Short mmCIF file of C-alpha atoms in Angstrom, two decimals:
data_model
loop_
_atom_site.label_atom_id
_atom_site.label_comp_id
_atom_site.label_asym_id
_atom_site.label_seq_id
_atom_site.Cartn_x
_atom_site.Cartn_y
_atom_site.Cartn_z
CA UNK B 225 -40.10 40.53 -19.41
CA UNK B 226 -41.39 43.74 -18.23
CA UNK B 227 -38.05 45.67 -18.13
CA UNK B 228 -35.48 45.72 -20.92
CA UNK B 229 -32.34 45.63 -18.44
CA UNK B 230 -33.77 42.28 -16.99
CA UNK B 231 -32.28 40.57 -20.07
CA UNK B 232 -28.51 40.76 -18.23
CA UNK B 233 -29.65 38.17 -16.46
CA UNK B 234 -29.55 35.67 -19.18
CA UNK B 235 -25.24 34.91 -19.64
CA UNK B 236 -25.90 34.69 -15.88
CA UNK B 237 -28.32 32.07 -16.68
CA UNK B 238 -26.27 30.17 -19.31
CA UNK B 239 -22.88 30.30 -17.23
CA UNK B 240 -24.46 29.07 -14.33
CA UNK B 241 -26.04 25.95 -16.40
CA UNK B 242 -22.48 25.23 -17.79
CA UNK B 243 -20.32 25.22 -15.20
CA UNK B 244 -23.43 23.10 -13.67
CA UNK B 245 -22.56 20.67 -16.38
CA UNK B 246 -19.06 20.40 -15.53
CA UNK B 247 -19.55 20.48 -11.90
CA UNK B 248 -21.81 17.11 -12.67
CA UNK B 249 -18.69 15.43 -14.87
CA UNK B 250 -16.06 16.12 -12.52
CA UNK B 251 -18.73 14.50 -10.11
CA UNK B 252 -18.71 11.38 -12.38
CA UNK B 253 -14.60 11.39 -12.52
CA UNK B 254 -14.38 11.65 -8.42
CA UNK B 255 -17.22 8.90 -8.03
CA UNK B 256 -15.69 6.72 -10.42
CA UNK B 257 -12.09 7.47 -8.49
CA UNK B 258 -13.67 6.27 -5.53
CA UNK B 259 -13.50 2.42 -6.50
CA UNK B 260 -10.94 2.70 -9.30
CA UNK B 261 -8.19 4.55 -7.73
CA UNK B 262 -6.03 5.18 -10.37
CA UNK B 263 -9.09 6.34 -12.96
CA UNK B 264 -7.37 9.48 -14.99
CA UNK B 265 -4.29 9.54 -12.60
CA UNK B 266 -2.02 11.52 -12.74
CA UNK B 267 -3.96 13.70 -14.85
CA UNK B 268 -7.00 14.17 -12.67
CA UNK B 269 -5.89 13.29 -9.30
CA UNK B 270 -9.03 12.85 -6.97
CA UNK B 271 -8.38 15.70 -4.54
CA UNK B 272 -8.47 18.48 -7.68
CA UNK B 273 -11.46 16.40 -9.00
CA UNK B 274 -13.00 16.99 -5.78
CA UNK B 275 -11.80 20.41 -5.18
CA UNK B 276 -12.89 21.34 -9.02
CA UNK B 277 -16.28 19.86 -8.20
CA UNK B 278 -17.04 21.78 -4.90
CA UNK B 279 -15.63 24.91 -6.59
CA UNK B 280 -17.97 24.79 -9.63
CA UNK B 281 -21.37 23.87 -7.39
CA UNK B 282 -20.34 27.56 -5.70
CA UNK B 283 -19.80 29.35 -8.63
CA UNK B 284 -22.34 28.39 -10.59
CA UNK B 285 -25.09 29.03 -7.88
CA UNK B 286 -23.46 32.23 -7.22
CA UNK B 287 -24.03 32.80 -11.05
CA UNK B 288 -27.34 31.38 -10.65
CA UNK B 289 -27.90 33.87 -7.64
CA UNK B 290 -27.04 36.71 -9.69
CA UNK B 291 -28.68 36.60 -12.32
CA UNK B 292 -31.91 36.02 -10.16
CA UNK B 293 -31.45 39.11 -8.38
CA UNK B 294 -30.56 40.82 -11.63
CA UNK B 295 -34.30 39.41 -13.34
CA UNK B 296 -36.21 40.24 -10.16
CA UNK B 297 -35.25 42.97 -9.01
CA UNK B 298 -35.84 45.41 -11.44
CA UNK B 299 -39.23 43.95 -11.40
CA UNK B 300 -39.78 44.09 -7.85
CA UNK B 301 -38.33 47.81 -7.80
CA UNK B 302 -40.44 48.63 -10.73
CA UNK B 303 -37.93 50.17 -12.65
CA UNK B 304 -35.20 49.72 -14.75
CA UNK B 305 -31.90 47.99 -13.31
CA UNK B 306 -29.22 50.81 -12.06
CA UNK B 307 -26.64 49.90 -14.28
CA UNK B 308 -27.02 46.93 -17.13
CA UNK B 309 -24.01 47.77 -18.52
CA UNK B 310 -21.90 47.20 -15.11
CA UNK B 311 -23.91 43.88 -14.55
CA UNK B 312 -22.22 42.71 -17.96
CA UNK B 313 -18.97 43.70 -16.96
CA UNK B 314 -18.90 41.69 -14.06
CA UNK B 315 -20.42 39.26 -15.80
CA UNK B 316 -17.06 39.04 -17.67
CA UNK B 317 -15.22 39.53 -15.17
CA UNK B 318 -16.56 36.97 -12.76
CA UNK B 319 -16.39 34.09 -15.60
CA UNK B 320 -13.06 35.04 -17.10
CA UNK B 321 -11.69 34.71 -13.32
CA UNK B 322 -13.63 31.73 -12.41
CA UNK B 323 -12.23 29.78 -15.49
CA UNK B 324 -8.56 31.02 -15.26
CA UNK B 325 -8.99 29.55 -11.86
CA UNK B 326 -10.26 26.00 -12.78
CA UNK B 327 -7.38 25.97 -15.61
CA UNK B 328 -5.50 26.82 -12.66
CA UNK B 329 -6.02 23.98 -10.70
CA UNK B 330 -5.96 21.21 -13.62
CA UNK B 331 -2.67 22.23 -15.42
CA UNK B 332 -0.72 23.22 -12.28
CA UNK B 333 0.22 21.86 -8.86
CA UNK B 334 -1.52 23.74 -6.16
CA UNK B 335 1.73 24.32 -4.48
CA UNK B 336 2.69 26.04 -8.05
CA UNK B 337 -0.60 27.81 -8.55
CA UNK B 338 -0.33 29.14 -4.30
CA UNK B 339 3.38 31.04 -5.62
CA UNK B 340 2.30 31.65 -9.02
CA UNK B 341 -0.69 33.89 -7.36
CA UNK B 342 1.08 35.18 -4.68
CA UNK B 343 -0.65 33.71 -1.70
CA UNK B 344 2.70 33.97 0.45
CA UNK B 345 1.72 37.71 0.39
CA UNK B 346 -2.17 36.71 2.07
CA UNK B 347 -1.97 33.47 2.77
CA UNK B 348 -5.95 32.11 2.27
CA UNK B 349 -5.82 29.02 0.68
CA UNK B 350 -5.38 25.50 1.22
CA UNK B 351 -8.56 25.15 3.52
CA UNK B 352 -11.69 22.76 1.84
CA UNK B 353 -14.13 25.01 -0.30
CA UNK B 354 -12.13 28.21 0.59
CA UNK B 355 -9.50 26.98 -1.91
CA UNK B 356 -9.37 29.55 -4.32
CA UNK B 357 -5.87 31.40 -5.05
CA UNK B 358 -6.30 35.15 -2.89
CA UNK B 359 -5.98 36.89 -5.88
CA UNK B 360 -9.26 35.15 -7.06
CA UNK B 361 -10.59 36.12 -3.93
CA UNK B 362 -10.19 39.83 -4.34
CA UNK B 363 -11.83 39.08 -7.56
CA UNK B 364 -15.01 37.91 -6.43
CA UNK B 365 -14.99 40.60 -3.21
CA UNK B 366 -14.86 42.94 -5.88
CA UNK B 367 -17.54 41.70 -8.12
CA UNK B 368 -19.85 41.20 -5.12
CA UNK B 369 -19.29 44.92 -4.21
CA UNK B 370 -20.27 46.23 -7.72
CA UNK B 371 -23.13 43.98 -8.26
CA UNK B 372 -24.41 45.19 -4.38
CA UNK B 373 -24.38 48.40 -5.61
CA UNK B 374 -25.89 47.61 -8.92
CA UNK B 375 -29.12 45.99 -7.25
CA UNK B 376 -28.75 48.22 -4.04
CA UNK B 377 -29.22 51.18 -6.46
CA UNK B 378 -32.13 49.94 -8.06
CA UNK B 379 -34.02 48.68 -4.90
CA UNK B 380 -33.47 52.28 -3.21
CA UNK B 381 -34.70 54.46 -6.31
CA UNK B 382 -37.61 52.43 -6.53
CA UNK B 383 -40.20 50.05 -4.78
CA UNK B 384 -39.94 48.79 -1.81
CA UNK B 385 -40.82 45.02 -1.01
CA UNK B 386 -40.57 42.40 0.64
CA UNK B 387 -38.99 40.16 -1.50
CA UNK B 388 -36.34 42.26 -2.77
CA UNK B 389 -35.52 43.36 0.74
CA UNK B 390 -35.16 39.78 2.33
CA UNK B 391 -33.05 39.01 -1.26
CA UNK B 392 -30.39 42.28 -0.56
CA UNK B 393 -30.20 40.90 3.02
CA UNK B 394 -29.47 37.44 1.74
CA UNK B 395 -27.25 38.98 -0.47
CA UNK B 396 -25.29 41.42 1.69
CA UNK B 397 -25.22 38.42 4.28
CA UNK B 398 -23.35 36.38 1.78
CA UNK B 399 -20.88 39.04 0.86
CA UNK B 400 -19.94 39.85 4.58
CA UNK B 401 -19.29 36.35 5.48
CA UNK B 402 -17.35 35.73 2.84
CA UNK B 403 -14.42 38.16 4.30
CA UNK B 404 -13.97 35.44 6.81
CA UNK B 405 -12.14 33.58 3.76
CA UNK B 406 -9.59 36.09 4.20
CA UNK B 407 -9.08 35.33 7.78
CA UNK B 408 -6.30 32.60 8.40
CA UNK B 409 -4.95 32.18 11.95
CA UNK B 410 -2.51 29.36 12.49
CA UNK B 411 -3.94 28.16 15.62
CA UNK B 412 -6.21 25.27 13.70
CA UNK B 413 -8.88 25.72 16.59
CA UNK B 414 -9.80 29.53 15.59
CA UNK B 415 -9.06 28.54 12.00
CA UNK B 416 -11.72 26.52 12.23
CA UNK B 417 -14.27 28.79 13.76
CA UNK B 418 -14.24 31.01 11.56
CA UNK B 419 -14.23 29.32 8.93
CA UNK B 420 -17.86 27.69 9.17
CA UNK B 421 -18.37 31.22 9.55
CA UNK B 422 -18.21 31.26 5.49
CA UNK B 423 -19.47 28.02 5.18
CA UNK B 424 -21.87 27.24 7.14
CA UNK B 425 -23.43 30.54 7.72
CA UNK B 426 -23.68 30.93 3.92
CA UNK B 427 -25.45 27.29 3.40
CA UNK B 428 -27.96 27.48 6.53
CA UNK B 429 -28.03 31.04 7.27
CA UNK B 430 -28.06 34.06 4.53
CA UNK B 431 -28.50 31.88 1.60
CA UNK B 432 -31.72 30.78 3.06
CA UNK B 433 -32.88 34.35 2.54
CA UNK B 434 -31.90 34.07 -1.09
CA UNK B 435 -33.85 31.11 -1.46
CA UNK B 436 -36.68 32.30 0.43
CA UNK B 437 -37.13 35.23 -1.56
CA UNK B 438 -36.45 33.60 -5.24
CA UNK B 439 -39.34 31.09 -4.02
CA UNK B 440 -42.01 33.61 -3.30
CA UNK B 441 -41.41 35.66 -6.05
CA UNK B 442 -41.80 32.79 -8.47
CA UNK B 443 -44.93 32.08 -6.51
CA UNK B 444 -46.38 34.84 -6.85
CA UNK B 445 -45.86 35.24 -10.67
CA UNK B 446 -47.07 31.60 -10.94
CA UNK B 447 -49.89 31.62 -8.38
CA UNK B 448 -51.31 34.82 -8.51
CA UNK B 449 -52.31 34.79 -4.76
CA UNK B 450 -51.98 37.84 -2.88
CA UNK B 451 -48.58 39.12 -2.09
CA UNK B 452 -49.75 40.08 1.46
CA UNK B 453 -50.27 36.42 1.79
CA UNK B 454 -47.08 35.25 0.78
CA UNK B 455 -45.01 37.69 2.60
CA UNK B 456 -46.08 36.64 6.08
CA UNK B 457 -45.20 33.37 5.18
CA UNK B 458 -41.80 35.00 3.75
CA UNK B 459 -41.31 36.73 7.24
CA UNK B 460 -41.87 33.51 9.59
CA UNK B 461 -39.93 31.28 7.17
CA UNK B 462 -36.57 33.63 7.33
CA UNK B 463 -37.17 34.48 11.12
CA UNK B 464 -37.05 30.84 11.81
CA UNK B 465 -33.67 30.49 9.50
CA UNK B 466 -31.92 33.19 11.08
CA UNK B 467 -32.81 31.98 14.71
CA UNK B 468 -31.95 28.10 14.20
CA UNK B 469 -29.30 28.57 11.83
CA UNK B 470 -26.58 31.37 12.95
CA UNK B 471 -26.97 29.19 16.37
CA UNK B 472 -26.72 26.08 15.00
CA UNK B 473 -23.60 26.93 13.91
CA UNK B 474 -22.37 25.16 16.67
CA UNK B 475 -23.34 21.73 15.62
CA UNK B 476 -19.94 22.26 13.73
CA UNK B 477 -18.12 23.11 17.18
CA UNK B 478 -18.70 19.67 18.46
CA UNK B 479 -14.76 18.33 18.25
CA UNK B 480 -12.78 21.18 17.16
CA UNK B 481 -11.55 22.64 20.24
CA UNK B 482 -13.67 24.65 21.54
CA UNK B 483 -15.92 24.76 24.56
CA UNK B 484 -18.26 22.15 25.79
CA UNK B 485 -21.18 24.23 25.85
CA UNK B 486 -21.24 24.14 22.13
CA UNK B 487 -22.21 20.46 22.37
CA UNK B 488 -25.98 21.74 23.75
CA UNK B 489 -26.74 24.66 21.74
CA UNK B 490 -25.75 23.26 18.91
CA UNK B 491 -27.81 19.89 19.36
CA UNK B 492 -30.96 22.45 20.61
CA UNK B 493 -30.93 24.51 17.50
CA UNK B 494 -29.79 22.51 15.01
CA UNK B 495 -32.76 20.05 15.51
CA UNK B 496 -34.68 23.09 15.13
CA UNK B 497 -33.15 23.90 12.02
CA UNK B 498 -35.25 21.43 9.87
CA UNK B 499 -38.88 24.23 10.82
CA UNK B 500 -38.07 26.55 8.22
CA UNK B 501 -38.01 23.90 5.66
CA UNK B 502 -40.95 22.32 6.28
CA UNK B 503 -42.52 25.51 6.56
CA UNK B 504 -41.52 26.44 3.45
CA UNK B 505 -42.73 22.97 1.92
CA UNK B 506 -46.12 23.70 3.55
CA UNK B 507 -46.31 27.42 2.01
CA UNK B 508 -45.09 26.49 -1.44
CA UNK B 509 -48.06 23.51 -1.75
CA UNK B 510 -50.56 26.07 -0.05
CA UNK B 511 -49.52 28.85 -2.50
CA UNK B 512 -49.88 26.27 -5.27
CA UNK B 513 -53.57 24.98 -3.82
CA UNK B 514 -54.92 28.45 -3.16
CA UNK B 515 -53.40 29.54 -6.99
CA UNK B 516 -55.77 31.98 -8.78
CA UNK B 517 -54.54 31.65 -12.24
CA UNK B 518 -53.22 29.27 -14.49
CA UNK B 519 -49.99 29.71 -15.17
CA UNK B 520 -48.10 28.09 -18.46
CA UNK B 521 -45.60 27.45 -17.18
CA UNK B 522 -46.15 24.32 -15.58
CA UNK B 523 -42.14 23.14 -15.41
CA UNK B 524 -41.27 26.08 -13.18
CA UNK B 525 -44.25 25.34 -10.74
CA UNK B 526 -43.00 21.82 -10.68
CA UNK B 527 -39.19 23.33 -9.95
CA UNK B 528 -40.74 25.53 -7.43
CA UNK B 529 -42.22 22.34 -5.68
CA UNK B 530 -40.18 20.49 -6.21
CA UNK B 531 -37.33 22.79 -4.53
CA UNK B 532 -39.41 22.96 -1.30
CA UNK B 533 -39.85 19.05 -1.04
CA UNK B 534 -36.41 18.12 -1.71
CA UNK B 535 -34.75 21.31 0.72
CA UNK B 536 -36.76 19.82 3.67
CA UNK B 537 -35.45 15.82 2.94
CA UNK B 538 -32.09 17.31 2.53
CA UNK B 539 -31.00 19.96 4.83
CA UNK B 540 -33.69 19.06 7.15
CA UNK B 541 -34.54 15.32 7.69
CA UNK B 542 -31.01 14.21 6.47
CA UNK B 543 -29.51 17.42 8.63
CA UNK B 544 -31.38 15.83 11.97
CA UNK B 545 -30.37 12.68 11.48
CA UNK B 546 -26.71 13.33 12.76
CA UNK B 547 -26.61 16.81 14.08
CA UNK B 548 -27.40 15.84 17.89
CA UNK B 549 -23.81 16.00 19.46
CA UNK B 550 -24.03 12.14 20.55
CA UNK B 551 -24.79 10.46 17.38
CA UNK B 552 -22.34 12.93 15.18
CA UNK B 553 -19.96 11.70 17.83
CA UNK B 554 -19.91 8.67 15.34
CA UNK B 555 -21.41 9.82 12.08
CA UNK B 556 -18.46 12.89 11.82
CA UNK B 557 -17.10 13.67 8.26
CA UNK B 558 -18.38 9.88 6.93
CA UNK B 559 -20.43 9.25 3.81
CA UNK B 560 -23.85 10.29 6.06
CA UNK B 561 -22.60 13.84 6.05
CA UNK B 562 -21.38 13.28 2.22
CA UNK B 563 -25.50 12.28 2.02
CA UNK B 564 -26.63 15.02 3.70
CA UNK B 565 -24.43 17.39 1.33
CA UNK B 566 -25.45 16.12 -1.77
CA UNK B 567 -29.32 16.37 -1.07
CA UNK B 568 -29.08 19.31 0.34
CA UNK B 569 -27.23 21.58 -1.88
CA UNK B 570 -29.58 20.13 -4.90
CA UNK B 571 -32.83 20.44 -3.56
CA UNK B 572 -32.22 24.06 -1.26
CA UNK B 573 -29.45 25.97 -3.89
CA UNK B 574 -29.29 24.09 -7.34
CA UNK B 575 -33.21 23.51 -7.48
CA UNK B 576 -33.72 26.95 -6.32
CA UNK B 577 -31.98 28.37 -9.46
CA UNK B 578 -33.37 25.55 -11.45
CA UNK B 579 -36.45 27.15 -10.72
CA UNK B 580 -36.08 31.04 -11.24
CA UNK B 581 -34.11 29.77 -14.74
CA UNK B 582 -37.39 27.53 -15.68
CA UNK B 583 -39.37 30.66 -15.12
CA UNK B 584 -37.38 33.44 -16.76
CA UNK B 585 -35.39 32.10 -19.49
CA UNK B 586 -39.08 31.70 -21.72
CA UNK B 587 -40.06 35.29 -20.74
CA UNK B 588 -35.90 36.48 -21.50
CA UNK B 589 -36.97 34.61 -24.74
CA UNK B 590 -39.92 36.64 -25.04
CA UNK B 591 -42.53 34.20 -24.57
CA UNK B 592 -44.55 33.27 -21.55
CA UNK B 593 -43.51 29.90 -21.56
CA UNK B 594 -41.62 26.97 -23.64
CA UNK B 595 -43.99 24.76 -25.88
CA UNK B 596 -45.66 21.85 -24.13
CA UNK B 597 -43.28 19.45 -25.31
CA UNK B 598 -40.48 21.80 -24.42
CA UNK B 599 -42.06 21.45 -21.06
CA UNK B 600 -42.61 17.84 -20.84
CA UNK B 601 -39.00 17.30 -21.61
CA UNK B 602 -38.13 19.57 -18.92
CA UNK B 603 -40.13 17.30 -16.75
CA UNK B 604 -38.39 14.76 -17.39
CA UNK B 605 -35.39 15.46 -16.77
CA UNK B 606 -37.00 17.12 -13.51
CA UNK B 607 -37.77 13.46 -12.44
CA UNK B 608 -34.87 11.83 -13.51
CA UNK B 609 -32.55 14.46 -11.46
CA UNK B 610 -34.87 14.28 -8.42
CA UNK B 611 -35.00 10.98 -8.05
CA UNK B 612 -31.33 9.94 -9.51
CA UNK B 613 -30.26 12.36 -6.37
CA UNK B 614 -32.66 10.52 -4.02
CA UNK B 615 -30.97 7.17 -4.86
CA UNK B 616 -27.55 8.96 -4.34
CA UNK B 617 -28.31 9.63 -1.04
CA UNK B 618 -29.54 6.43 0.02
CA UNK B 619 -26.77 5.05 -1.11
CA UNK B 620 -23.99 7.08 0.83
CA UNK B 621 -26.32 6.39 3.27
CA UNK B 622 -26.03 2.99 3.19
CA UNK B 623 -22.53 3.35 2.86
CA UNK B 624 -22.10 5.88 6.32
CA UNK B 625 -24.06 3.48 8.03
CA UNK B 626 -21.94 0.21 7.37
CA UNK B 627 -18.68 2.86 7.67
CA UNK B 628 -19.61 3.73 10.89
CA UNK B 629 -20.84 0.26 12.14
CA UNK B 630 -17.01 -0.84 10.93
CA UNK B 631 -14.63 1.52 11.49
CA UNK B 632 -15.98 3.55 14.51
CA UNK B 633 -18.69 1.43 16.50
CA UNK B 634 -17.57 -2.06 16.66
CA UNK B 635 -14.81 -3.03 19.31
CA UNK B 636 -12.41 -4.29 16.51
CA UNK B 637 -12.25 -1.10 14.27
CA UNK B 638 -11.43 -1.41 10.39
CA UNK B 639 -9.00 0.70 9.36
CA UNK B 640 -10.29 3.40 6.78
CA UNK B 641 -9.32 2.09 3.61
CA UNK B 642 -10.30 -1.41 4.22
CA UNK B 643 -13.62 -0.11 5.46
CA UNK B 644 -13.41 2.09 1.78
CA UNK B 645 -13.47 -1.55 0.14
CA UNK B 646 -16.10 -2.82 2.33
CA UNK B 647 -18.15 -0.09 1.00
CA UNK B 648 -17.63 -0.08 -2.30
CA UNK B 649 -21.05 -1.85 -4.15
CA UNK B 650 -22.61 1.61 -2.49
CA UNK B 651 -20.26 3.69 -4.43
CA UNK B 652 -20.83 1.72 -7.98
CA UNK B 653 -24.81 1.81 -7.14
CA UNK B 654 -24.21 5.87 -6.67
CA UNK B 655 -21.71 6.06 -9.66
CA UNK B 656 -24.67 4.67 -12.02
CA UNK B 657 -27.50 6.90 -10.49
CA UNK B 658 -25.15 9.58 -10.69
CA UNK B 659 -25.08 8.84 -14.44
CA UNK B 660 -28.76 8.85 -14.44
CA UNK B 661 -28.72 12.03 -13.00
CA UNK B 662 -26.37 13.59 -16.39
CA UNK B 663 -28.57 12.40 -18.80
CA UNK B 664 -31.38 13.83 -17.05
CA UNK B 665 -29.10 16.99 -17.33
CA UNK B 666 -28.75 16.37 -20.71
CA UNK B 667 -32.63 16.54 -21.43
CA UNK B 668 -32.94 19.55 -19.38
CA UNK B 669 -30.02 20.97 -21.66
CA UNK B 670 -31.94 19.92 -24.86
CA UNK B 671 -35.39 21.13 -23.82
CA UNK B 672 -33.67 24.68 -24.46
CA UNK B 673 -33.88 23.69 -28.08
CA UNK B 674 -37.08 21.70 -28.60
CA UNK B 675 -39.53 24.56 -31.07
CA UNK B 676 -43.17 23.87 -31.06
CA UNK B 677 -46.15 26.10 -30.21
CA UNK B 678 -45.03 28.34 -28.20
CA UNK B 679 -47.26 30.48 -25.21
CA UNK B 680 -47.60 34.08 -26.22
CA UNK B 681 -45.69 36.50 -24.28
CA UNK B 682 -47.50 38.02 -20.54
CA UNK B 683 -48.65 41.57 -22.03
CA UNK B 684 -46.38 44.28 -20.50
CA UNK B 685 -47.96 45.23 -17.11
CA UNK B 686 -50.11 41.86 -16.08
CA UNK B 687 -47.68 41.11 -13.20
CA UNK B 688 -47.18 44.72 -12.01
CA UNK B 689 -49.56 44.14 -9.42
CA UNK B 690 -48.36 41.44 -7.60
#
């Protein structure tokens, strides 16, 4: 650790991981729901399991987000972050809201917790990941403006670079689009519209920037190679984000409404949408090759792989296998796009801050790296969770397929729940790999703890160069 404010970005670091952890158990409650209905009911009903479970995989990669920018930065800038003690306080402000809202949803009725918050006054909720009370809302718009101006701050008083730039664009991106969650029309068409504007312009479009620039700057600690090198790659990789991705919106315009057109440049650039990714699988294995020092660390090079690999299976193999306006005719809102979701977001957002975490919680520690068997637990649960979540996917797979085949393609349609029974070894085959993929959470959670000989700290200064 090079600069003495970069140590805010450890409770980022910690909340993120728990609120990971609970994300994963509500996970485990909704899958079990699936094919025992009445598991925890009334007391968990599935849709707050589910909404509970998409609420924590945002927050805690927004966490995770934040206290990325707050490590790097400062060290990109070369200087000391604008304002530590306002990154804590929105550190405590952003949990204290986050949890109040969880408690929220488990120990109220939504229709309760929409009065209770005053959402007759700015009516924003009640629409799938947007479901936050408004008040919660204003919250986080204020939170995201401080910590802006926190890391905007620091990047303007000091150095200039790539990385950091493409990261406050990412950044500033994701707080603009989120306005649109304040935008609630009651024609369902333009509701609609606008609000993949938040979604999916967030997931392939600005938060491709963050993970981008988290990549290469890991790379470069971890590599050594030239940051000339990596920055070219850094430009082509978000160029060919932003081009395929704000367009390729419109793969999400399909059957909503709106015009036909929508239906051929969304199939056009959505296919292209999977280049970026396997770009960025080819630079992070060419960084890795070309490497001119041996780094410690060996779990956060692994992350760092390991990110790149599982982003392109994810949002780009599983994203072309229904985004062409024809076959999603079919595959629409079944388990395939419940595949597609769950491989994504792990291997583009949650292995992404995986990664940065592997690599700067043993420096926030002051030490260059965890002891080897620190590391080789960390491995293993790096396995476990990769390939638990492959498993996963194949599964829903598996089950979209035979979903589609029965309730959409055949001439004598199943209705949806019968088709839900049909389906339901899948679901027990991805309940169990889902538990396979907690107890390789649980090992990543325990290499925290495991002493042994530890790597000595990077003198002050040996990274200022690249």
């Amino acid at each position: 650790m090079q600069y003495s404010s970069q140590a805010v970005a450890k409770p980022y670091f910690i909340a993120a991981i728990g609120l990971f952890v609970g994300q994963i158990l509500f996970g485990l409650i909704m899958g079990l729901q699936y094919v025992v209905g009445d598991f925890l009911f009334p007391a968990i009903p599935f849709n707050i399991a589910r909404m509970v479970h998409t609420n924590l995989l945002i927050v805690w990669i927004l966490f995770g987000f934040m206290g990325a920018a707050y490590y790097l930065i400062p060290e990109e800038a070369e200087k000391e972050l604008h304002s530590p003690l306002l990154a804590i306080a929105l550190f405590w402000i952003f949990l204290i809201a986050g949890v109040l809202t969880i408690l929220g949803y488990l120990l109220m009725s939504y229709a309760k917790l929409a009065a209770f918050t005053g959402n007759s006054f700015l009516p924003t909720m009640g629409r799938e990941f947007l479901e936050q009370p408004t008040i919660t809302k204003v919250g986080i718009v204020i939170v995201v403006l401080g910590f802006i101006y926190n890391i905007g701050m620091t990047v303007l008083q000091g150095r200039k670079t790539v990385v950091n730039l493409v990261l406050m664009t990412g950044l500033i991106g994701l707080a603009v689009m989120f306005l649109f969650s304040f935008y609630n029309p009651s024609n369902l068409v333009l509701d609609k519209y606008y609000w993949w504007w938040v979604v999916h312009l967030w997931v392939e479009g600005v938060w491709e920037l963050i993970l981008g620039s988290i990549l290469a700057f890991v790379l470069i600690k971890v590599t050594g190679v030239d940051r000339e090198v990596i920055e070219k790659w850094l430009y082509v990789i978000i160029a060919m984000a932003l081009i395929t991705g704000i367009i390729g919106t419109g793969h999400h315009y399909y059957w909503i409404g709106t015009p036909e057109y929508w239906q051929w440049w969304g199939s056009v650039f959505s296919a292209l949408e999977p280049l970026p990714f396997f770009l960025m699988t080819v630079f992070a294995f060419n960084m890795v090759n070309r490497r001119r020092r041996e780094h410690p660390n060996k779990a956060a090079t692994l992350w760092a792989l390991g990110t790149a690999v599982m982003a392109f299976l994810g949002a780009g193999v599983w994203g072309f296998l229904h985004t062409l306006a024809p076959i999603n005719y079919y595959t629409h809102g079944t388990q395939i796009t419940a595949a597609h979701g769950h491989m994504s977001f792990f291997g583009a957002y949650a292995m992404i801050v995986l990664t940065i975490i592997s690599y700067a919680m043993p420096l926030l520690r002051g030490r260059a790296a965890n002891s080897n068997k620190a590391q080789v637990l960390e491995m293993w649960s790096f396995w476990l969770m990769t390939i638990s979540m492959v498993f996963i996917t194949l599964f829903l797979t598996a089950a979209g397929i035979l979903q589609v085949y029965l309730q959409r393609a055949t001439d004598t349609p199943l209705a949806f729940m019968a088709v839900q029974e049909k389906v339901a070894l899948f679901y027990w085959l991805r309940e169990i790999s889902g538990l396979i993929f907690f107890i390789g959470l649980v090992i990543y959670l325990i290499s925290f703890f495991v002493t042994g000989e530890q790597k000595s700290a990077v003198p002050a200064g040996a990274t200022a160069t690249n």
